[in-house]
Amino acid sequence: MKTIIAPSVLAADFANLQRDVEMINDSQADWFHIDIMDGAFVPNISFGIPVTEAINRHAKKPLDVHLMINNPDQYLEAFKNAGAEMISVHIEACTHLHRTIQKIKELGCWAGVAVNPHTSITLLEDIIEDLDYVCLMSVNPGFGGQKFIEKTYDKIRALKKMIDEKGSKARIQIDGGVDEGNAAKLIEAGASILVAGSYVFKNENPKLAIEKIKI
Ligand code: DX5
Ligand code: ZN
């Protein structure tokens, strides 16, 4: 089973969004990764529902919406209607995570939980069987182009062990600082979904960059 590659549109040229969406359509990428930031949960604001809808009008591949926002429950339906097929929420932003995950599933989307670098994955023990994927943040969320945190490899291995022991179907997604220098090692550790922003969009040849990490 080949790794799922999800280029992060955050690093695209917003003034040429249709062109960049079509580049992803024509590439070996599998999903569009859509980073939603509210300026409260994370110290940055990206874009919201209308831009997600606009991307979806041209995208020929599923949208994976990463909600870096407080109170995500309030917006799940709106993002589903905007085209989301996968939705991840932050464990740090959800007081009633089980309820939030059930809501995502009721909407017919893949349900994911994103985990900040400082958050222990042991907090996933009682929810892992309900998840379609776990997004392990390998940078502090809020910005593209940050340095990959090496500790992530240990977290992937520990999470993989938990997933196998619990018989969960959850996949491990890595988000932040992914490039051709670490992709193989991440997959070897147990990741099967790679998000990549700057590496893809700042590359001279974005389609080839995608091919190189689709291992
Ligand atoms: C970070 C976002 C990431 C980001 C990754 O808050 O969740 O998806 O776009 O960007 P790169 O690949 O540049 O680290
Ligand atoms: Zn993201």
Short mmCIF file of C-alpha atoms and ligand atoms in Angstrom, two decimals:
data_model
loop_
_atom_site.label_atom_id
_atom_site.label_comp_id
_atom_site.label_asym_id
_atom_site.label_seq_id
_atom_site.Cartn_x
_atom_site.Cartn_y
_atom_site.Cartn_z
CA MET A 1 0.00 0.00 0.00
CA LYS A 2 1.56 3.26 -1.13
CA THR A 3 1.73 6.24 1.15
CA ILE A 4 -1.03 8.83 0.84
CA ILE A 5 0.44 12.22 -0.09
CA ALA A 6 -1.52 15.30 0.94
CA PRO A 7 0.04 18.56 -0.26
CA SER A 8 -0.83 21.46 2.05
CA VAL A 9 -2.53 24.25 0.12
CA LEU A 10 -1.30 26.69 2.79
CA ALA A 11 1.95 26.91 0.81
CA ALA A 12 0.23 27.47 -2.55
CA ASP A 13 0.10 30.83 -4.34
CA PHE A 14 -3.30 32.16 -3.21
CA ALA A 15 -3.41 34.52 -6.19
CA ASN A 16 -3.07 31.50 -8.48
CA LEU A 17 -5.03 28.99 -6.49
CA GLN A 18 -6.80 27.36 -9.44
CA ARG A 19 -3.46 26.81 -11.20
CA ASP A 20 -1.99 25.20 -8.07
CA VAL A 21 -5.07 23.03 -7.51
CA GLU A 22 -4.80 21.80 -11.09
CA MET A 23 -1.13 21.00 -10.57
CA ILE A 24 -2.15 18.73 -7.67
CA ASN A 25 -4.93 17.20 -9.81
CA ASP A 26 -2.32 16.27 -12.44
CA SER A 27 0.20 14.94 -9.91
CA GLN A 28 0.55 11.67 -8.00
CA ALA A 29 -0.81 13.32 -4.84
CA ASP A 30 -3.83 11.69 -3.24
CA TRP A 31 -5.54 14.38 -1.13
CA PHE A 32 -5.61 18.14 -0.68
CA HIS A 33 -4.61 19.14 2.87
CA ILE A 34 -6.56 22.25 3.89
CA ASP A 35 -5.21 24.12 6.93
CA ILE A 36 -7.82 26.15 8.79
CA MET A 37 -6.42 28.55 11.42
CA ASP A 38 -8.51 30.84 13.58
CA GLY A 39 -5.98 33.20 15.15
CA ALA A 40 -7.00 31.87 18.59
CA PHE A 41 -6.09 28.18 18.86
CA VAL A 42 -3.01 28.97 16.78
CA PRO A 43 -1.25 32.34 16.38
CA ASN A 44 -2.12 32.73 12.70
CA ILE A 45 -5.16 33.08 10.42
CA SER A 46 -5.24 31.18 7.12
CA PHE A 47 -8.54 30.99 5.26
CA GLY A 48 -11.99 29.54 5.87
CA ILE A 49 -15.14 28.08 4.37
CA PRO A 50 -15.50 30.11 1.12
CA VAL A 51 -11.91 29.38 0.06
CA THR A 52 -12.37 25.69 0.90
CA GLU A 53 -15.48 25.68 -1.31
CA ALA A 54 -13.54 27.38 -4.11
CA ILE A 55 -10.75 24.78 -3.90
CA ASN A 56 -13.35 22.02 -3.95
CA ARG A 57 -14.87 23.36 -7.17
CA HIS A 58 -11.62 22.56 -8.99
CA ALA A 59 -10.19 19.69 -6.91
CA LYS A 60 -10.43 16.20 -8.39
CA LYS A 61 -9.12 14.58 -5.20
CA PRO A 62 -10.54 14.45 -1.64
CA LEU A 63 -10.16 17.40 0.74
CA ASP A 64 -8.56 16.67 4.12
CA VAL A 65 -9.52 19.57 6.38
CA HIS A 66 -7.20 20.17 9.37
CA LEU A 67 -9.09 22.33 11.85
CA MET A 68 -6.65 24.33 13.97
CA ILE A 69 -9.52 26.14 15.64
CA ASN A 70 -11.24 26.38 19.00
CA ASN A 71 -14.73 24.96 19.23
CA PRO A 72 -14.51 22.90 16.02
CA ASP A 73 -17.94 21.29 16.60
CA GLN A 74 -19.58 24.52 15.53
CA TYR A 75 -18.07 24.31 12.02
CA LEU A 76 -18.01 20.59 11.18
CA GLU A 77 -21.15 20.65 9.05
CA ALA A 78 -20.07 23.80 7.20
CA PHE A 79 -16.75 22.20 6.24
CA LYS A 80 -18.47 18.99 5.21
CA ASN A 81 -20.76 21.08 2.98
CA ALA A 82 -17.70 22.91 1.63
CA GLY A 83 -16.32 19.58 0.40
CA ALA A 84 -14.40 17.98 3.27
CA GLU A 85 -14.13 14.18 3.09
CA MET A 86 -11.66 13.96 5.96
CA ILE A 87 -11.73 16.20 9.01
CA SER A 88 -9.19 16.35 11.81
CA VAL A 89 -9.68 18.26 15.06
CA HIS A 90 -7.07 19.03 17.70
CA ILE A 91 -7.18 17.01 20.90
CA GLU A 92 -6.08 20.19 22.71
CA ALA A 93 -9.17 22.06 21.41
CA CYS A 94 -11.80 19.43 22.26
CA THR A 95 -13.25 19.06 25.75
CA HIS A 96 -15.61 16.32 24.57
CA LEU A 97 -13.46 14.66 21.95
CA HIS A 98 -15.55 11.48 21.74
CA ARG A 99 -18.65 13.51 20.91
CA THR A 100 -16.78 15.54 18.29
CA ILE A 101 -15.44 12.41 16.61
CA GLN A 102 -18.90 10.84 16.50
CA LYS A 103 -20.23 14.02 14.85
CA ILE A 104 -17.57 13.88 12.14
CA LYS A 105 -18.45 10.25 11.47
CA GLU A 106 -22.19 10.98 11.41
CA LEU A 107 -21.45 13.51 8.66
CA GLY A 108 -19.90 10.66 6.66
CA CYS A 109 -16.33 11.96 6.85
CA TRP A 110 -13.13 10.23 7.90
CA ALA A 111 -12.42 11.29 11.47
CA GLY A 112 -8.96 12.33 12.57
CA VAL A 113 -7.38 13.70 15.73
CA ALA A 114 -4.39 16.04 15.51
CA VAL A 115 -1.85 16.03 18.32
CA ASN A 116 0.58 18.86 19.09
CA PRO A 117 4.29 18.08 19.60
CA HIS A 118 4.04 18.43 23.40
CA THR A 119 0.88 16.31 23.78
CA SER A 120 1.30 12.71 24.85
CA ILE A 121 -0.22 10.12 22.54
CA THR A 122 -1.26 8.11 25.62
CA LEU A 123 -4.29 10.46 25.67
CA LEU A 124 -5.51 8.62 22.55
CA GLU A 125 -5.77 5.22 24.26
CA ASP A 126 -9.54 5.39 24.81
CA ILE A 127 -10.41 6.87 21.41
CA ILE A 128 -7.98 5.22 18.99
CA GLU A 129 -10.45 2.51 17.95
CA ASP A 130 -12.88 5.19 16.73
CA LEU A 131 -10.39 7.03 14.57
CA ASP A 132 -9.62 6.78 10.87
CA TYR A 133 -6.36 8.68 11.30
CA VAL A 134 -4.15 10.47 13.79
CA CYS A 135 -2.35 13.60 12.62
CA LEU A 136 0.93 13.80 14.52
CA MET A 137 2.18 17.37 14.36
CA SER A 138 5.89 17.41 13.66
CA VAL A 139 6.00 21.21 14.07
CA ASN A 140 3.99 23.52 16.33
CA PRO A 141 0.84 24.29 14.32
CA GLY A 142 0.27 27.75 12.90
CA PHE A 143 2.83 28.18 10.14
CA GLY A 144 4.26 26.42 7.12
CA GLY A 145 7.98 26.11 6.49
CA GLN A 146 9.08 25.22 10.02
CA LYS A 147 11.80 22.79 11.06
CA PHE A 148 10.80 19.15 11.56
CA ILE A 149 10.91 18.00 15.21
CA GLU A 150 13.03 14.82 15.45
CA LYS A 151 11.16 13.47 18.51
CA THR A 152 8.32 12.66 16.09
CA TYR A 153 9.90 9.33 15.12
CA ASP A 154 9.54 8.00 18.69
CA LYS A 155 5.92 9.16 18.77
CA ILE A 156 5.15 7.39 15.50
CA ARG A 157 6.60 4.11 16.78
CA ALA A 158 4.72 4.33 20.10
CA LEU A 159 1.46 5.22 18.34
CA LYS A 160 1.89 2.40 15.82
CA LYS A 161 2.30 -0.02 18.71
CA MET A 162 -0.88 1.28 20.36
CA ILE A 163 -2.81 1.03 17.07
CA ASP A 164 -1.68 -2.57 16.51
CA GLU A 165 -2.37 -3.63 20.10
CA LYS A 166 -5.88 -2.15 20.04
CA GLY A 167 -6.62 -3.55 16.58
CA SER A 168 -7.46 -0.04 15.36
CA LYS A 169 -7.61 0.79 11.64
CA ALA A 170 -6.24 4.30 12.25
CA ARG A 171 -3.54 5.56 9.90
CA ILE A 172 -0.75 7.82 11.04
CA GLN A 173 -0.47 11.19 9.29
CA ILE A 174 2.59 13.41 9.71
CA ASP A 175 2.21 17.17 9.33
CA GLY A 176 5.07 19.69 9.34
CA GLY A 177 8.52 19.85 7.82
CA VAL A 178 8.07 16.74 5.66
CA ASP A 179 10.43 16.49 2.68
CA GLU A 180 12.43 14.00 0.61
CA GLY A 181 15.05 13.84 3.38
CA ASN A 182 12.72 12.38 6.02
CA ALA A 183 9.82 10.78 4.11
CA ALA A 184 11.30 7.27 3.91
CA LYS A 185 12.22 7.25 7.59
CA LEU A 186 8.74 8.44 8.59
CA ILE A 187 7.13 5.65 6.57
CA GLU A 188 9.52 3.08 7.99
CA ALA A 189 8.55 4.21 11.51
CA GLY A 190 4.85 3.64 10.74
CA ALA A 191 3.41 6.71 9.03
CA SER A 192 1.19 6.20 5.97
CA ILE A 193 -0.09 9.71 5.22
CA LEU A 194 2.39 12.54 4.57
CA VAL A 195 1.38 16.20 4.49
CA ALA A 196 3.85 18.48 2.73
CA GLY A 197 3.50 22.20 2.12
CA SER A 198 6.69 24.17 1.46
CA TYR A 199 8.56 21.14 0.16
CA VAL A 200 6.00 20.72 -2.64
CA PHE A 201 4.99 24.28 -3.51
CA LYS A 202 8.39 25.95 -3.15
CA ASN A 203 9.99 23.23 -5.26
CA GLU A 204 11.16 23.97 -8.81
CA ASN A 205 9.34 20.84 -9.92
CA PRO A 206 6.39 20.25 -7.55
CA LYS A 207 5.10 17.14 -9.36
CA LEU A 208 8.50 15.47 -9.18
CA ALA A 209 8.76 16.48 -5.50
CA ILE A 210 5.47 14.66 -4.85
CA GLU A 211 6.68 11.59 -6.74
CA LYS A 212 9.85 11.47 -4.63
CA ILE A 213 7.94 11.16 -1.34
CA LYS A 214 5.26 8.77 -2.67
CA ILE A 215 7.09 5.72 -1.40
C1 DX5 B 1 1.06 23.72 10.14
C2 DX5 B 1 0.11 23.10 9.16
C3 DX5 B 1 0.79 22.31 8.13
C4 DX5 B 1 1.71 23.12 7.25
C5 DX5 B 1 2.81 22.24 6.80
O1 DX5 B 1 0.34 24.41 11.11
O2 DX5 B 1 -0.80 22.26 9.82
O3 DX5 B 1 -0.12 21.55 7.35
O4 DX5 B 1 1.04 23.66 6.15
O5 DX5 B 1 3.70 23.01 6.09
P1 DX5 B 1 5.19 22.56 5.83
O6 DX5 B 1 5.13 21.29 5.04
O7 DX5 B 1 5.76 23.71 5.07
O8 DX5 B 1 5.84 22.36 7.17
ZN ZN B 2 -1.99 20.81 8.57
#
